[in-house]
Short mmCIF file of C-alpha atoms in Angstrom, two decimals:
data_model
loop_
_atom_site.label_atom_id
_atom_site.label_comp_id
_atom_site.label_asym_id
_atom_site.label_seq_id
_atom_site.Cartn_x
_atom_site.Cartn_y
_atom_site.Cartn_z
CA UNK A 1 0.00 0.00 0.00
CA UNK A 2 2.80 2.46 0.81
CA UNK A 3 4.30 2.05 -2.67
CA UNK A 4 1.00 3.06 -4.26
CA UNK A 5 0.74 6.14 -2.03
CA UNK A 6 4.29 7.26 -2.82
CA UNK A 7 3.69 6.65 -6.52
CA UNK A 8 0.47 8.66 -6.44
CA UNK A 9 2.13 11.53 -4.57
CA UNK A 10 4.99 11.67 -7.08
CA UNK A 11 2.63 11.66 -10.04
CA UNK A 12 0.81 14.66 -8.59
CA UNK A 13 3.97 16.77 -8.12
CA UNK A 14 3.92 19.47 -10.80
CA UNK A 15 7.70 19.93 -10.79
CA UNK A 16 8.29 16.23 -11.28
CA UNK A 17 5.74 16.18 -14.10
CA UNK A 18 7.54 19.07 -15.80
CA UNK A 19 10.83 17.20 -15.52
CA UNK A 20 9.21 14.09 -16.99
CA UNK A 21 8.08 16.11 -20.00
CA UNK A 22 11.31 18.04 -20.68
CA UNK A 23 13.89 15.94 -18.84
CA UNK A 24 16.69 13.92 -20.34
CA UNK A 25 19.57 14.79 -22.56
CA UNK A 26 17.72 15.51 -25.80
CA UNK A 27 14.31 17.04 -25.14
CA UNK A 28 15.55 20.48 -24.14
CA UNK A 29 17.84 20.51 -27.18
CA UNK A 30 14.92 19.53 -29.42
CA UNK A 31 12.89 22.35 -27.87
CA UNK A 32 15.77 24.76 -28.53
CA UNK A 33 15.62 23.90 -32.22
CA UNK A 34 11.83 24.09 -32.41
CA UNK A 35 11.77 27.50 -30.68
CA UNK A 36 13.38 28.71 -33.92
CA UNK A 37 10.43 27.47 -35.99
CA UNK A 38 9.12 24.47 -37.89
CA UNK A 39 11.74 21.77 -38.49
CA UNK A 40 11.87 18.62 -40.55
CA UNK A 41 13.27 15.40 -39.09
CA UNK A 42 16.52 15.67 -41.05
CA UNK A 43 17.08 19.25 -39.87
CA UNK A 44 16.63 18.19 -36.26
CA UNK A 45 18.91 15.20 -36.72
CA UNK A 46 21.69 17.32 -38.21
CA UNK A 47 21.36 19.98 -35.49
CA UNK A 48 21.55 17.49 -32.62
CA UNK A 49 25.05 16.08 -32.88
CA UNK A 50 25.30 12.62 -31.39
CA UNK A 51 21.62 11.67 -31.37
CA UNK A 52 20.65 8.52 -33.24
CA UNK A 53 17.64 8.44 -35.54
CA UNK A 54 16.01 5.92 -33.21
CA UNK A 55 16.47 8.17 -30.17
CA UNK A 56 15.24 11.26 -32.02
CA UNK A 57 12.15 9.37 -33.18
CA UNK A 58 11.50 8.15 -29.62
CA UNK A 59 11.93 11.61 -28.09
CA UNK A 60 9.70 13.25 -30.71
CA UNK A 61 6.98 10.64 -30.12
CA UNK A 62 7.10 11.20 -26.36
CA UNK A 63 6.94 14.96 -26.80
CA UNK A 64 3.99 14.57 -29.17
CA UNK A 65 2.20 12.32 -26.65
CA UNK A 66 2.80 14.97 -23.97
CA UNK A 67 1.20 17.57 -26.24
CA UNK A 68 4.18 19.88 -26.59
CA UNK A 69 4.96 19.26 -30.26
CA UNK A 70 2.83 18.80 -33.36
CA UNK A 71 3.75 16.37 -36.12
CA UNK A 72 2.46 17.26 -39.57
CA UNK A 73 2.65 14.54 -42.23
CA UNK A 74 2.35 15.58 -45.87
CA UNK A 75 1.16 12.83 -48.19
CA UNK A 76 3.66 13.12 -51.00
CA UNK A 77 6.58 11.21 -52.43
CA UNK A 78 9.03 11.30 -50.78
CA UNK A 79 7.09 11.66 -47.54
CA UNK A 80 7.48 14.97 -45.75
CA UNK A 81 7.09 15.35 -41.98
CA UNK A 82 7.40 18.62 -40.10
CA UNK A 83 7.57 19.24 -36.37
CA UNK A 84 6.46 22.38 -34.58
CA UNK A 85 5.61 23.46 -31.08
CA UNK A 86 2.06 23.48 -29.84
CA UNK A 87 0.89 26.42 -27.72
CA UNK A 88 1.66 24.24 -24.69
CA UNK A 89 5.17 23.68 -26.04
CA UNK A 90 5.62 27.40 -26.69
CA UNK A 91 4.69 28.03 -23.06
CA UNK A 92 7.92 26.24 -22.04
CA UNK A 93 10.10 29.00 -23.54
CA UNK A 94 10.23 31.22 -20.43
CA UNK A 95 11.04 28.17 -18.31
CA UNK A 96 13.89 27.13 -20.61
CA UNK A 97 15.11 30.74 -20.78
CA UNK A 98 15.20 30.89 -16.96
CA UNK A 99 17.10 27.61 -16.84
CA UNK A 100 19.58 29.04 -19.35
CA UNK A 101 20.11 32.19 -17.27
CA UNK A 102 20.60 30.13 -14.11
CA UNK A 103 23.11 27.89 -15.90
CA UNK A 104 25.12 30.89 -17.10
CA UNK A 105 25.26 32.33 -13.58
CA UNK A 106 26.18 28.95 -12.13
CA UNK A 107 29.01 28.47 -14.63
CA UNK A 108 30.32 31.94 -13.83
CA UNK A 109 30.29 31.17 -10.11
CA UNK A 110 32.02 27.85 -10.71
CA UNK A 111 34.75 29.48 -12.76
CA UNK A 112 35.42 31.99 -9.95
CA UNK A 113 36.19 29.12 -7.56
CA UNK A 114 39.01 27.78 -9.71
#
């Protein structure tokens, strides 16, 4: 019973939910690219050095399921797929900007110590 209670409490924590949606190595970097505008899969893959196609596909699917990106498929040959941010995804920009500012300050503080 305790495990269920702890699991339920964690699921209801808004900060943890936010981290589930944008956490990990690639999601914030994908967001960074999509803040610039609509991107095709190949553009994202080239911009994210080190990500495999499989990982990019997985991350994009998760972000689509979470409602922060939109996937538009054009029925043509060759197939064309574009990714863009939903309004919910756009609402993450101030959060990511704040994280960026904090990271810059933190790096500056760290460099002062050495």
